[in-house]
Amino acid sequence: MIEIKNLEKSFDDVKVLKGINIDIPSGAKYGLIGRSGTGKSTLLRCINGLESYDKGFLKVDGVEIKDLNKKELKDLRRDMGMIFQHFSLLDRLDVYQNIALPLRCWKYDNKFIDKKVKELLEVIGIPEKIHSRPRELSGGQKQRVAIARALSLDPKILLCDEATSALDPKTAQSTIELLDNINKEMGITLVIVTHQMSVLRSICEDISILEDGVVAAQGSINDIFVEKPKALENLMGTKDIVLPRTGRTIEIFFTENNGSKPIVSQISRELNIDCLIVSGDMEMYGGNQLGSLIINIPIENHEEVGKYLDKEGFIWKILK
Amino acid sequence: MNVKFWQEWWKFFEKIIVPSVLATFRMVGATMVLGLFFGFILAVLLTLFSPQGLNPKKRVYRVLDFIVNTIRSFPILILIVAVSPLTRKVVGTTVGEKAVILPLSIAATSFIARALENTFKGVDPQLIEAAKSFGASDLQIIFRVIVKESVPGIISVATMSTIAYIAGSTIAGAVGGGGIGAIALNYGYQSFNDSVLYTSVFILFLMVQATQAIGNWIYKKSL
């Protein structure tokens, strides 16, 4: 649905995008992650034409964004909602009027607008706030209103620019869940720009890690967390784990397929081998544990354990 | 003597001051209507065409910007005198209440245009970006977002410029314009009549206070 090839962009003399290649299929939940200043928000703005680009291609549904005139660009944006870090609601309009604004700009009649706004208020779960002003709402509620506004024109794509970065972790999580539902129930493609690892892990299926204007790593979230490319380490910061001096230390990766297996207790029970848990970094995602676990076992048992892990379908590697 | 003083004062008040106050109302009122109307249009054009604007047109912006700056660089007294040939052509005379409205409106237009442009610039650029993201046109962004969000600011500008042009209208009194300013100068100051002078001053004080109070009230309502 969105194809990006060799995209380049400079602000004055500073090159912010240096040849980006990304493919986002329809219905995806795609994450663009990177530290600030890596060009991820600029890239997002290129998708709906808020920013222009210098070189390369960017096609949405097969249409090259660069070639569109002002009117065509407007029509394109109608199919793309966008939400922002600071919500960008009009303070002088109430919730109803804020959500209705895109519909009014596209000259829908009042009856349709009324129906649509009330529907959307149900979707975002705050129908009682219909006539509140934004300043009377919490951050999470404001972002929900912004989401409703972005959905008012029934877009195919929703661009999220650091949508949860100004929210506390709990509110961020419930906002993420709302976005997830929207993707599932309405089939809207999500493109999520964030610097928060938690957001990425709890919603994105495929990600690109941006570093200094290039894609430093790309793939499904499972693969990335198993492969742990340098870019991911740069992003998360490396943990210095002091490994035990004796025995064999191995890292076991939990992916979608085996994340629900209690592997450590299985090893100790079925193989009768004692395991020492050294370190672990895991998170629940869609009912599965994702991440990795580092365990230490007696050196003479390591082949046995390796075979067992292979049989159970785990990816693993020896650290020491 | 006291009775005589007040009889004298009443005579001036009724025959000279009251009509001149009404003339000031008419002058300032007409100036503000014209100034706000044309100033608003100019401010919208400046916002639209500015280099950071919605539809940057450098040349057009520079011309408009230059005109606004030029007019604003004239002190009001000089502007009244300087445009008098134009006033004579348009109004037919350069003295009196009607003749003053033209130069005052020209000055007010540029003053209000610049003040409104600054107010519009204060609107959060992220709101404009959001409006673009759902496909709003330039004019929709101006009227549905920028102007809408600026309503309290517009009221402040209107209040401030009304007060500025009450003052402007009294300066016009010095060069043949009518109104309370002319009375204070001609019947008060130059006729050594302190009671007329200070009555006029007091009335001006009341006008400014009232304007500010009304402005503040509407501002609060608009929030």
Coordinates of C-alpha atoms in Angstrom, one line a residue, chain A residues 143-317:
Chain A
Q143 CA -5.8 11.9 22.0
R144 CA -9.0 9.8 21.7
V145 CA -10.8 12.9 20.4
A146 CA -7.9 13.4 18.0
I147 CA -8.2 9.8 16.9
A148 CA -11.9 10.2 16.3
R149 CA -11.2 13.3 14.2
A150 CA -8.6 11.4 12.2
L151 CA -11.2 8.6 11.6
S152 CA -14.1 10.9 10.6
L153 CA -13.3 10.7 6.9
D154 CA -13.0 6.9 6.9
P155 CA -9.3 6.8 6.0
K156 CA -7.5 3.8 4.8
I157 CA -4.3 4.8 6.6
L158 CA -3.7 6.3 10.0
L159 CA -0.4 8.0 10.6
C160 CA 0.5 8.3 14.2
D161 CA 3.3 10.8 15.1
E162 CA 4.5 10.1 18.6
A163 CA 0.9 9.7 19.5
T164 CA 1.5 8.3 23.0
S165 CA 4.7 10.1 23.9
A166 CA 2.9 12.8 25.9
L167 CA 0.8 10.3 27.9
D168 CA 1.6 8.4 31.0
P169 CA 2.4 4.7 30.5
K170 CA -1.1 3.4 31.5
T171 CA -2.9 5.9 29.3
A172 CA -0.5 5.2 26.5
Q173 CA -1.3 1.5 26.8
S174 CA -5.0 2.1 26.6
T175 CA -4.6 4.4 23.6
I176 CA -2.5 1.7 21.9
E177 CA -5.3 -0.8 22.6
L178 CA -7.7 1.5 20.9
L179 CA -5.5 1.8 17.9
D180 CA -5.1 -1.9 17.8
N181 CA -8.9 -2.4 17.8
I182 CA -9.3 0.2 15.0
N183 CA -6.8 -1.7 12.9
K184 CA -8.6 -5.0 13.6
E185 CA -12.1 -3.9 13.2
M186 CA -11.9 -1.2 10.5
G187 CA -8.9 -2.7 8.7
I188 CA -7.1 0.7 8.8
T189 CA -3.3 0.5 8.1
L190 CA -1.4 2.0 11.0
V191 CA 2.0 3.7 10.5
I192 CA 3.4 4.4 14.0
V193 CA 6.3 6.7 14.6
T194 CA 7.6 6.5 18.1
H195 CA 10.7 6.5 20.3
Q196 CA 9.0 4.3 22.9
M197 CA 10.0 0.7 22.9
S198 CA 6.9 -0.3 24.8
V199 CA 4.6 1.1 22.1
L200 CA 6.5 -0.8 19.5
R201 CA 6.4 -4.1 21.3
S202 CA 2.8 -3.9 22.2
I203 CA 1.3 -3.1 18.8
C204 CA 3.7 -3.2 15.8
E205 CA 4.1 -6.3 13.7
D206 CA 6.8 -5.0 11.4
I207 CA 9.3 -2.3 12.1
S208 CA 12.1 -0.2 10.7
I209 CA 14.7 1.2 13.0
L210 CA 15.9 4.6 11.7
E211 CA 19.3 5.8 12.5
D212 CA 20.7 9.0 11.2
G213 CA 18.4 9.1 8.1
V214 CA 18.8 5.5 7.0
V215 CA 17.0 2.3 7.9
A216 CA 19.4 0.5 10.2
A217 CA 17.3 -2.6 10.7
Q218 CA 14.1 -3.8 9.3
G219 CA 11.8 -6.8 9.7
S220 CA 9.1 -8.4 11.8
I221 CA 9.2 -7.5 15.5
N222 CA 9.9 -11.1 16.4
D223 CA 12.9 -11.4 14.1
I224 CA 14.3 -8.0 15.3
F225 CA 14.1 -8.9 18.9
V226 CA 15.7 -12.3 18.3
E227 CA 18.4 -11.1 16.0
K228 CA 19.1 -8.0 18.2
P229 CA 20.8 -6.0 15.5
K230 CA 23.2 -3.2 16.6
A231 CA 20.5 -0.6 15.9
L232 CA 18.2 -2.2 18.5
E233 CA 21.0 -2.2 21.1
N234 CA 21.7 1.5 20.3
L235 CA 18.1 2.2 20.8
M236 CA 17.6 0.3 24.0
G237 CA 21.0 0.8 25.5
T238 CA 23.1 -2.3 26.1
K239 CA 22.8 -4.0 29.4
D240 CA 26.0 -5.2 30.8
I241 CA 25.3 -8.6 32.1
V242 CA 27.9 -10.2 34.2
L243 CA 27.9 -13.9 33.2
P244 CA 28.6 -16.7 35.7
R245 CA 32.2 -18.0 35.5
T246 CA 31.4 -21.6 35.6
G247 CA 29.0 -23.7 33.5
R248 CA 27.5 -22.9 30.2
T249 CA 25.5 -19.8 29.7
I250 CA 22.9 -19.7 26.9
E251 CA 20.3 -17.3 25.7
I252 CA 16.9 -18.6 24.7
F253 CA 14.6 -16.5 22.5
F254 CA 10.9 -16.4 23.0
T255 CA 8.9 -15.8 19.8
E256 CA 5.2 -15.9 18.9
N257 CA 5.4 -19.7 18.4
N258 CA 6.8 -20.7 21.7
G259 CA 6.3 -17.8 24.0
S260 CA 3.8 -19.6 26.1
K261 CA 6.0 -22.6 27.0
P262 CA 7.4 -22.8 30.5
I263 CA 10.7 -23.9 29.2
V264 CA 12.9 -23.5 32.2
S265 CA 10.7 -25.8 34.4
Q266 CA 10.4 -28.2 31.5
I267 CA 14.2 -28.6 31.3
S268 CA 14.6 -29.1 35.0
R269 CA 11.7 -31.5 35.3
E270 CA 12.1 -33.6 32.1
L271 CA 15.9 -33.5 31.8
N272 CA 16.5 -33.3 35.5
I273 CA 19.0 -30.5 35.0
D274 CA 19.3 -27.5 37.3
C275 CA 19.1 -24.2 35.6
L276 CA 20.3 -20.9 37.0
I277 CA 18.4 -17.9 35.6
V278 CA 20.9 -15.2 34.9
S279 CA 18.9 -12.5 33.3
G280 CA 15.7 -12.0 31.4
D281 CA 14.0 -9.3 29.3
M282 CA 10.5 -10.2 28.3
E283 CA 7.1 -8.7 27.8
M284 CA 3.7 -10.0 27.2
Y285 CA 2.4 -9.4 23.7
G286 CA -0.9 -10.9 22.5
G287 CA -0.8 -13.6 25.1
N288 CA 2.8 -14.6 24.3
Q289 CA 6.0 -13.8 26.1
L290 CA 8.4 -12.1 23.7
G291 CA 12.0 -11.5 24.5
S292 CA 14.9 -13.6 25.8
L293 CA 16.1 -15.4 28.8
I294 CA 19.6 -16.1 29.8
I295 CA 20.2 -19.3 31.8
N296 CA 23.3 -21.0 33.2
I297 CA 23.6 -24.9 33.1
P298 CA 26.3 -27.3 34.1
I299 CA 28.8 -27.5 31.2
E300 CA 28.4 -31.3 30.7
N301 CA 24.6 -30.9 30.1
H302 CA 24.8 -28.3 27.4
E303 CA 24.4 -30.6 24.4
E304 CA 21.4 -32.3 25.9
V305 CA 19.7 -29.0 26.6
G306 CA 20.5 -27.8 23.1
K307 CA 18.8 -30.8 21.6
Y308 CA 15.8 -30.3 23.8
L309 CA 15.5 -26.6 22.9
D310 CA 15.7 -27.5 19.2
K311 CA 13.0 -30.1 19.6
E312 CA 10.8 -27.6 21.4
G313 CA 11.4 -25.1 18.5
F314 CA 13.4 -22.5 20.4
I315 CA 16.1 -20.3 18.9
W316 CA 19.0 -20.2 21.2
K317 CA 22.7 -19.3 21.3

